[in-house]
Amino acid sequence: MYKNKIPKASVYRLAIYLRGLEKLKINKKIYVSSPEVGKFCGIDPAQVRKDLSYFGQFGEVGKGYHIKSLVTNLKKILKLHHKKWKMSLAGVGNLGAALLSYKGFENVGFIIQVAFDKDCKKIGRVFSGVKIYDFKKMKEIIRKENIRIGIIAVPAEFAQEVAEIMISSGVKSILNFAPVILNLPSKIIVSNVDLSNELLSLPYFISK
Amino acid sequence: MYKNKIPKASVYRLAIYLRGLEKLKINKKIYVSSPEVGKFCGIDPAQVRKDLSYFGQFGEVGKGYHIKSLVTNLKKILKLHHKKWKMSLAGVGNLGAALLSYKGFENVGFIIQVAFDKDCKKIGRVFSGVKIYDFKKMKEIIRKENIRIGIIAVPAEFAQEVAEIMISSGVKSILNFAPVILNLPSKIIVSNVDLSNELLSLPYFISK
DNA sequence: TGATGTGAATAATTTCACAGCA
DNA sequence: TGCTGTGAAATTATTCACATCA
């Protein structure tokens, strides 16, 4: 069913569509067209159709896409259906706290199950419903909870070390917020999110 | 001097190199080679050379790149030299606070000059050396300070409104952390940073 | 030997344009 | 008319391969 060559960027955009549609579902609309999705998500309509077509035929010619079933399909493609992905958060500083309080995860099948910090004042406390444990117990707890996704929100200098502990505990993929390249086995999937890198290139584009 | 067709992705990577080199400068190394930069930044060495070659010849054949002068050149290309870019932050929640406490901006020519929030408990306080003002004063203050870059770290439902106020105050480009597409004049440069979008596509790649 | 710089080749991605349908 | 789905075309981006130099 799936085409053999699917751009990574297309998969990434499916997530954007999903998020956009989740918002749209709240309204009473039943169908949505590719120009509408495009407008909503800031993406070219032909691109929207092409992205979806890599995975199947979800639209009805002349009508558009049935929103509810498109959402279901997108979740299925992205493996976000039936099971909640448990995540482990390392570092409960400002950024970590922002992630803990972010309400958008649950809707799409994710949950931060446990969090870790080394600050005694935080250890044992509960933050947005998530208990914070001592870093030292990370390996044990991640293993027990059978968690596959780790979030790194610690300062750059500790990121590599934390990532290695996560992986030795069974984590298969990492969402890394530390501004540093992690050196990890190639089978581990790392997604880097850098809060300031986009910023550095702004002046270049401003000055054109 | 500049080639006419420069990939956007190349500009973005220059920022990555710059950040990497800033870290390297601390060591006593004088020269760095493209394979080293590549290793450090997680990018192919040929790509590193190609990216740099769009903007000039910064290396010495056989020796590599003189780190200090490469940093200078990168800053020049990215327009990060001689002047500090003043920024205005909207929203001092967890994420806003994380940005305020982030120390990496100053090194590369940025400074958060003022911040805004609507929470009375925060207004008037100073956070990481930055004073927090009432949202209502945003227009007046941004204009007075002549700020060109705005950071949006407010909840999604307020992002559009805040962005419009910023722009009417003279802001030319926006770093948007709210998970929503801003509808703004095309001359305004918008960079979106989404904390959770990368996450949504992880399970897809895990399951391959 | 081990660098850079760079045209050329390749690959990846996006956009076009239109057949076919409601 | 306005939509989807999709090959084909166009564009954009990456990687190769090598001349040249220290």
Coordinates of C-alpha atoms (C1' of nucleotides) in Angstrom, one line a residue:
Chain A
M1 CA 0.0 0.0 0.0
Y2 CA 2.7 2.4 0.9
K3 CA 4.9 3.8 -1.9
N4 CA 8.5 2.8 -1.5
K5 CA 10.1 6.2 -1.5
I6 CA 8.4 8.5 1.0
P7 CA 10.1 11.8 1.8
K8 CA 10.9 12.3 5.4
A9 CA 9.5 15.8 5.1
S10 CA 6.2 14.3 4.1
V11 CA 6.0 12.2 7.2
Y12 CA 6.8 15.3 9.2
R13 CA 4.0 17.2 7.5
L14 CA 1.5 14.5 8.2
A15 CA 2.0 15.4 11.9
I16 CA 1.3 19.0 11.0
Y17 CA -1.9 18.1 9.3
L18 CA -3.0 15.9 12.2
R19 CA -2.5 18.7 14.6
G20 CA -4.4 21.1 12.4
L21 CA -7.2 18.7 12.0
E22 CA -7.5 18.1 15.7
K23 CA -8.3 21.8 16.0
L24 CA -10.8 21.7 13.1
K25 CA -12.7 18.7 14.5
I26 CA -14.0 21.0 17.2
N27 CA -16.1 22.8 14.6
K28 CA -19.0 21.1 13.0
K29 CA -17.3 20.7 9.7
I30 CA -17.4 17.2 8.2
Y31 CA -15.3 17.5 5.1
V32 CA -12.1 19.5 4.5
S33 CA -10.4 20.2 1.2
S34 CA -6.7 20.2 0.5
P35 CA -6.7 24.0 -0.1
E36 CA -8.3 24.4 3.3
V37 CA -5.8 22.1 5.0
G38 CA -3.0 23.9 3.2
K39 CA -4.2 27.3 4.3
F40 CA -4.6 26.1 7.9
C41 CA -1.1 24.5 8.0
G42 CA 0.8 26.9 5.8
I43 CA 1.5 24.3 3.1
D44 CA 0.8 24.2 -0.6
P45 CA -2.4 22.3 -1.4
A46 CA -0.7 20.1 -4.1
Q47 CA 1.8 19.2 -1.4
V48 CA -1.0 18.2 0.9
R49 CA -2.5 15.9 -1.6
K50 CA 0.8 14.4 -2.6
D51 CA 1.8 13.7 0.9
L52 CA -1.4 11.9 1.6
S53 CA -1.2 10.0 -1.7
Y54 CA 2.0 8.3 -0.6
F55 CA 0.0 6.4 1.9
G56 CA -3.3 5.8 0.2
Q57 CA -6.4 7.4 -1.1
F58 CA -8.2 9.1 1.7
G59 CA -10.2 11.7 -0.2
E60 CA -13.4 11.7 -2.1
V61 CA -13.1 13.4 -5.5
G62 CA -15.1 16.6 -5.6
K63 CA -15.8 16.5 -1.9
G64 CA -12.5 16.6 -0.1
Y65 CA -11.5 14.6 3.0
H66 CA -13.8 13.3 5.6
I67 CA -12.2 14.9 8.6
K68 CA -12.8 12.2 11.2
S69 CA -11.6 9.4 9.1
L70 CA -8.6 11.3 7.9
V71 CA -7.6 11.9 11.5
T72 CA -8.0 8.2 12.1
N73 CA -5.9 7.4 9.1
L74 CA -3.2 9.8 9.9
K75 CA -2.9 8.4 13.4
K76 CA -2.7 4.9 12.0
I77 CA 0.1 5.9 9.6
L78 CA 2.0 7.7 12.3
K79 CA 1.5 4.7 14.7
L80 CA -0.4 6.9 17.1
H81 CA -3.4 4.7 17.3
H82 CA -4.5 2.3 20.0
K83 CA -1.5 2.6 22.3
K84 CA -0.2 5.6 24.3
W85 CA 3.5 6.2 23.8
K86 CA 5.0 6.5 27.3
M87 CA 7.9 9.0 27.5
S88 CA 10.5 9.7 30.0
L89 CA 11.6 13.3 30.6
A90 CA 15.1 14.2 31.8
G91 CA 15.5 17.6 33.3
V92 CA 12.8 19.6 34.9
G93 CA 14.1 23.1 34.5
N94 CA 12.0 25.7 32.7
L95 CA 11.9 23.9 29.5
G96 CA 11.1 20.6 31.1
A97 CA 8.3 22.2 33.1
A98 CA 7.0 23.7 29.9
L99 CA 6.9 20.2 28.4
L100 CA 5.2 18.8 31.4
S101 CA 2.5 21.4 31.4
Y102 CA 1.9 21.1 27.6
K103 CA -1.6 19.6 27.2
G104 CA -1.2 18.8 23.5
F105 CA 0.5 15.4 24.0
E106 CA -2.4 13.4 25.3
N107 CA -4.7 14.1 22.3
V108 CA -2.3 12.5 20.0
G109 CA -1.3 9.5 22.0
F110 CA 1.7 10.5 24.1
I111 CA 2.2 10.8 27.8
I112 CA 5.1 11.8 29.9
Q113 CA 5.1 8.9 32.4
V114 CA 8.1 9.9 34.6
A115 CA 10.5 12.7 34.9
F116 CA 14.0 12.9 36.4
D117 CA 16.0 15.7 37.9
K118 CA 19.0 15.9 40.2
D119 CA 17.7 18.8 42.2
C120 CA 16.7 17.5 45.7
K121 CA 14.1 20.2 45.9
K122 CA 12.3 18.8 42.9
I123 CA 12.8 15.1 43.6
G124 CA 9.6 13.5 45.0
R125 CA 7.4 16.3 43.9
V126 CA 4.6 16.0 41.4
F127 CA 4.5 18.3 38.5
S128 CA 1.5 18.5 36.2
G129 CA 0.6 15.1 37.5
V130 CA 4.0 13.6 36.8
K131 CA 6.3 12.4 39.6
I132 CA 9.8 13.5 39.6
Y133 CA 12.5 11.0 40.4
D134 CA 16.2 11.2 41.2
F135 CA 18.4 10.8 38.1
K136 CA 20.1 7.9 39.8
K137 CA 16.9 5.8 39.5
M138 CA 16.5 6.5 35.8
K139 CA 17.8 3.2 34.5
E140 CA 15.7 1.2 36.9
I141 CA 12.5 3.1 36.4
I142 CA 12.6 3.4 32.6
R143 CA 13.3 -0.3 32.4
K144 CA 10.4 -1.2 34.8
E145 CA 8.0 1.1 32.9
N146 CA 9.2 -0.2 29.6
I147 CA 9.5 3.3 28.1
R148 CA 10.7 3.7 24.5
I149 CA 10.9 7.4 24.1
G150 CA 13.2 9.8 26.0
I151 CA 13.1 13.5 26.1
I152 CA 16.3 15.4 26.9
A153 CA 15.8 18.8 28.5
V154 CA 19.0 19.0 30.5
P155 CA 21.9 21.4 29.9
A156 CA 24.1 20.6 26.9
E157 CA 27.0 19.3 28.9
F158 CA 25.0 16.5 30.4
A159 CA 23.0 15.6 27.3
Q160 CA 25.3 12.9 26.0
E161 CA 25.6 11.1 29.3
V162 CA 21.8 11.2 30.0
A163 CA 21.1 9.9 26.5
E164 CA 23.4 7.0 27.0
I165 CA 21.8 6.0 30.3
M166 CA 18.4 6.2 28.6
I167 CA 19.5 3.9 25.8
S168 CA 21.0 1.4 28.1
S169 CA 17.6 1.3 29.8
G170 CA 15.8 0.4 26.6
V171 CA 14.9 3.7 25.1
K172 CA 14.7 3.5 21.3
S173 CA 14.4 7.1 20.3
I174 CA 15.2 10.5 21.7
L175 CA 13.7 13.9 21.4
N176 CA 16.7 16.1 22.2
F177 CA 16.3 19.8 23.2
A178 CA 19.9 20.2 24.2
P179 CA 21.9 22.2 21.6
V180 CA 24.4 19.5 20.9
I181 CA 24.8 16.6 18.6
L182 CA 24.4 13.3 20.4
N183 CA 26.7 10.5 19.5
L184 CA 24.6 7.4 19.6
P185 CA 24.2 4.0 17.8
S186 CA 22.6 4.6 14.4
K187 CA 19.6 2.4 15.2
I188 CA 18.5 5.0 17.8
I189 CA 16.3 7.6 16.3
V190 CA 17.2 11.1 17.4
S191 CA 15.1 14.2 16.8
N192 CA 16.7 17.5 17.6
V193 CA 14.7 20.5 18.5
D194 CA 16.8 23.6 18.9
L195 CA 15.1 26.6 20.4
S196 CA 17.7 29.1 19.2
N197 CA 19.0 27.9 15.9
E198 CA 16.2 29.2 13.8
L199 CA 16.9 32.6 15.5
L200 CA 20.5 32.7 14.3
S201 CA 19.5 32.7 10.7
L202 CA 16.7 35.3 11.0
P203 CA 19.0 38.4 10.6
Y204 CA 20.3 37.0 7.3
F205 CA 16.8 36.7 5.9
I206 CA 15.7 40.1 7.4
S207 CA 18.6 41.7 5.5
K208 CA 17.5 40.6 2.1
Chain B
M1 CA 30.8 37.5 -4.0
Y2 CA 27.7 35.5 -3.0
K3 CA 26.4 32.9 -5.4
N4 CA 23.0 33.7 -6.6
K5 CA 21.3 30.5 -5.6
I6 CA 21.9 29.7 -2.0
P7 CA 19.8 26.9 -0.4
K8 CA 17.9 28.1 2.6
A9 CA 19.1 24.9 4.3
S10 CA 22.7 26.1 3.8
V11 CA 22.0 29.3 5.7
Y12 CA 20.4 27.4 8.4
R13 CA 23.4 25.1 8.7
L14 CA 25.8 28.1 8.9
A15 CA 24.1 28.8 12.2
I16 CA 24.8 25.3 13.3
Y17 CA 28.5 25.6 12.4
L18 CA 28.7 28.9 14.2
R19 CA 27.3 27.4 17.3
G20 CA 29.6 24.4 17.1
L21 CA 32.7 26.6 16.5
E22 CA 31.8 28.8 19.5
K23 CA 32.2 25.7 21.6
L24 CA 35.4 24.7 19.9
K25 CA 37.0 28.1 20.4
I26 CA 37.3 27.4 24.1
N27 CA 39.9 24.7 23.3
K28 CA 43.3 25.8 22.1
K29 CA 42.8 24.6 18.6
I30 CA 43.6 27.1 15.8
Y31 CA 42.5 25.3 12.7
V32 CA 39.6 23.0 12.0
S33 CA 38.9 20.8 9.0
S34 CA 35.6 20.2 7.3
P35 CA 35.4 16.6 8.5
E36 CA 35.9 17.8 12.0
V37 CA 33.2 20.4 11.7
G38 CA 31.0 17.8 10.1
K39 CA 31.6 15.3 12.9
F40 CA 30.9 18.0 15.5
C41 CA 27.7 19.2 13.9
G42 CA 26.4 15.9 12.5
I43 CA 26.7 17.0 8.9
D44 CA 28.5 15.6 5.9
P45 CA 32.0 17.2 5.3
A46 CA 31.3 17.9 1.6
Q47 CA 28.2 19.6 2.7
V48 CA 30.1 21.8 5.1
R49 CA 32.6 22.8 2.3
K50 CA 29.8 23.4 -0.1
D51 CA 27.8 25.5 2.3
L52 CA 30.8 27.7 3.0
S53 CA 31.8 28.0 -0.6
Y54 CA 28.5 29.7 -1.4
F55 CA 29.7 32.7 0.5
G56 CA 33.4 32.7 -0.3
Q57 CA 36.7 31.0 0.3
F58 CA 37.4 30.8 3.9
G59 CA 39.7 27.8 4.1
E60 CA 43.4 27.2 3.5
V61 CA 44.0 24.2 1.2
G62 CA 45.7 21.5 3.1
K63 CA 45.2 23.2 6.5
G64 CA 41.5 23.7 7.0
Y65 CA 39.7 26.7 8.4
H66 CA 41.2 29.2 10.8
I67 CA 38.6 28.9 13.5
K68 CA 38.6 32.5 14.8
S69 CA 38.4 34.0 11.3
L70 CA 35.7 31.5 10.3
V71 CA 33.6 32.5 13.2
T72 CA 34.0 36.1 12.2
N73 CA 33.1 35.4 8.7
L74 CA 30.0 33.3 9.7
K75 CA 28.8 36.1 11.9
K76 CA 29.3 38.6 9.1
I77 CA 27.3 36.4 6.7
L78 CA 24.5 35.9 9.1
K79 CA 24.5 39.6 10.0
L80 CA 25.4 38.9 13.6
H81 CA 28.4 41.2 13.6
H82 CA 28.8 44.7 15.2
K83 CA 25.2 45.1 16.4
K84 CA 23.2 43.2 19.0
W85 CA 19.8 42.3 17.8
K86 CA 17.3 43.3 20.3
M87 CA 14.3 41.0 20.8
S88 CA 11.0 41.3 22.5
L89 CA 9.5 38.3 24.2
A90 CA 5.8 37.8 24.6
G91 CA 4.7 35.3 27.2
V92 CA 6.7 34.5 30.3
G93 CA 5.3 31.1 31.1
N94 CA 7.6 28.1 31.4
L95 CA 8.8 28.3 27.9
G96 CA 9.3 32.1 28.0
A97 CA 11.2 31.7 31.3
A98 CA 13.4 29.0 29.6
L99 CA 14.2 31.5 26.8
L100 CA 15.0 34.2 29.3
S101 CA 17.4 32.1 31.2
Y102 CA 19.0 30.7 28.1
K103 CA 22.6 32.0 28.0
G104 CA 23.4 31.2 24.5
F105 CA 21.9 34.3 22.9
E106 CA 24.4 36.9 24.0
N107 CA 27.4 35.1 22.5
V108 CA 26.0 35.3 19.0
G109 CA 24.6 38.8 19.1
F110 CA 21.1 38.6 20.5
I111 CA 19.5 40.0 23.6
I112 CA 16.0 39.8 24.9
Q113 CA 15.5 43.4 25.7
V114 CA 12.0 43.4 27.1
A115 CA 9.3 40.8 28.0
F116 CA 5.6 41.0 28.3
D117 CA 2.9 39.1 30.2
K118 CA -0.6 39.7 31.3
D119 CA -0.2 38.1 34.7
C120 CA -0.1 40.8 37.3
K121 CA 2.0 38.7 39.5
K122 CA 4.8 38.8 36.9
I123 CA 4.4 42.4 35.6
G124 CA 7.1 44.6 37.0
R125 CA 9.3 41.8 38.1
V126 CA 12.7 41.2 36.6
F127 CA 13.5 37.8 35.2
S128 CA 17.1 36.8 34.3
G129 CA 17.8 40.5 34.1
V130 CA 14.9 41.3 31.9
K131 CA 12.0 43.4 33.0
I132 CA 8.5 42.2 32.4
Y133 CA 5.9 44.6 31.3
D134 CA 2.1 44.6 30.9
F135 CA 1.0 43.4 27.5
K136 CA -0.9 46.6 27.1
K137 CA 2.3 48.5 26.9
M138 CA 3.8 46.3 24.2
K139 CA 3.2 48.6 21.3
E140 CA 4.6 51.6 23.0
I141 CA 7.7 49.9 24.3
I142 CA 8.6 48.0 21.2
R143 CA 8.4 51.1 19.2
K144 CA 10.4 53.2 21.7
E145 CA 13.1 50.5 21.8
N146 CA 13.1 50.1 18.1
I147 CA 13.0 46.3 18.3
R148 CA 12.9 44.2 15.1
I149 CA 12.6 40.7 16.3
G150 CA 9.7 39.3 18.3
I151 CA 9.4 36.0 20.1
I152 CA 6.0 34.5 20.7
A153 CA 5.7 32.1 23.6
V154 CA 2.1 32.6 24.5
P155 CA -0.7 30.0 24.2
A156 CA -1.8 29.2 20.6
E157 CA -5.1 31.1 20.9
F158 CA -3.4 34.4 21.5
A159 CA -0.5 34.0 19.1
Q160 CA -2.1 35.7 16.1
E161 CA -3.2 38.7 18.1
V162 CA 0.1 39.2 19.7
A163 CA 1.9 38.8 16.4
E164 CA -0.2 41.5 14.9
I165 CA 0.5 43.9 17.7
M166 CA 4.2 43.2 17.4
I167 CA 4.1 44.0 13.7
S168 CA 2.1 47.1 14.0
S169 CA 4.9 48.2 16.4
G170 CA 7.6 47.8 13.8
V171 CA 8.7 44.2 14.3
K172 CA 10.1 42.7 11.1
S173 CA 10.4 39.1 12.0
I174 CA 9.0 36.6 14.4
L175 CA 10.2 33.5 16.1
N176 CA 7.0 31.6 16.9
F177 CA 6.8 28.9 19.5
A178 CA 3.0 28.7 19.4
P179 CA 1.8 25.6 17.5
V180 CA -0.2 27.6 15.0
I181 CA 0.3 29.1 11.6
L182 CA 0.5 32.9 11.8
N183 CA -1.3 34.8 9.1
L184 CA 0.9 37.7 8.4
P185 CA 2.0 40.0 5.6
S186 CA 4.5 38.1 3.4
K187 CA 7.3 40.6 4.0
I188 CA 7.3 39.5 7.7
I189 CA 9.7 36.7 8.2
V190 CA 8.3 34.0 10.5
S191 CA 10.3 31.1 11.9
N192 CA 8.2 28.4 13.6
V193 CA 9.7 26.2 16.3
D194 CA 7.3 23.5 17.3
L195 CA 8.2 21.6 20.5
S196 CA 6.0 18.7 19.8
N197 CA 5.8 18.2 16.1
E198 CA 9.0 16.3 15.8
L199 CA 7.6 14.0 18.5
L200 CA 4.5 13.1 16.5
S201 CA 6.6 11.5 13.7
L202 CA 8.9 9.6 16.0
P203 CA 6.7 6.4 16.3
Y204 CA 6.5 6.2 12.5
F205 CA 10.3 6.0 12.3
I206 CA 10.6 3.8 15.3
S207 CA 8.3 1.3 13.7
K208 CA 10.4 0.8 10.6
Chain C
dT1 C1' 49.0 12.5 2.7
dG2 C1' 45.2 15.2 3.7
dA3 C1' 43.2 19.5 3.0
dT4 C1' 39.9 23.0 0.2
dG5 C1' 36.8 24.4 -3.6
dT6 C1' 33.8 23.3 -7.0
dG7 C1' 31.7 21.7 -11.5
dA8 C1' 29.1 17.7 -12.6
dA9 C1' 26.2 14.0 -11.3
dT10 C1' 22.8 12.3 -8.5
dA11 C1' 19.1 12.4 -5.5
dA12 C1' 15.3 14.3 -3.2
dT13 C1' 11.5 17.1 -3.1
dT14 C1' 8.1 20.2 -4.7
dT15 C1' 5.1 22.0 -8.1
dC16 C1' 2.5 21.6 -12.3
dA17 C1' -1.1 20.1 -15.0
dC18 C1' -4.7 17.4 -16.0
dA19 C1' -7.7 13.1 -16.2
dG20 C1' -11.7 11.7 -13.9
dC21 C1' -15.4 12.2 -10.8
dA22 C1' -19.4 14.5 -7.9
Chain D
dT1 C1' -17.3 24.2 -11.0
dG2 C1' -14.2 22.4 -7.7
dC3 C1' -12.3 18.5 -6.0
dT4 C1' -8.7 14.3 -5.6
dG5 C1' -4.9 11.6 -7.2
dT6 C1' -0.9 11.4 -9.8
dG7 C1' 2.5 11.0 -13.5
dA8 C1' 5.7 14.2 -15.4
dA9 C1' 8.4 18.4 -15.1
dA10 C1' 10.8 21.5 -12.6
dT11 C1' 13.2 22.8 -8.9
dT12 C1' 16.2 22.4 -5.1
dA13 C1' 19.6 20.1 -2.4
dT14 C1' 23.2 16.8 -1.6
dT15 C1' 27.0 14.0 -2.8
dC16 C1' 30.7 12.7 -5.7
dA17 C1' 35.1 13.2 -7.7
dC18 C1' 38.9 15.5 -8.7
dA19 C1' 42.2 19.5 -9.8
dT20 C1' 45.1 22.0 -6.9
dC21 C1' 47.8 23.2 -3.2
dA22 C1' 50.6 22.8 1.6

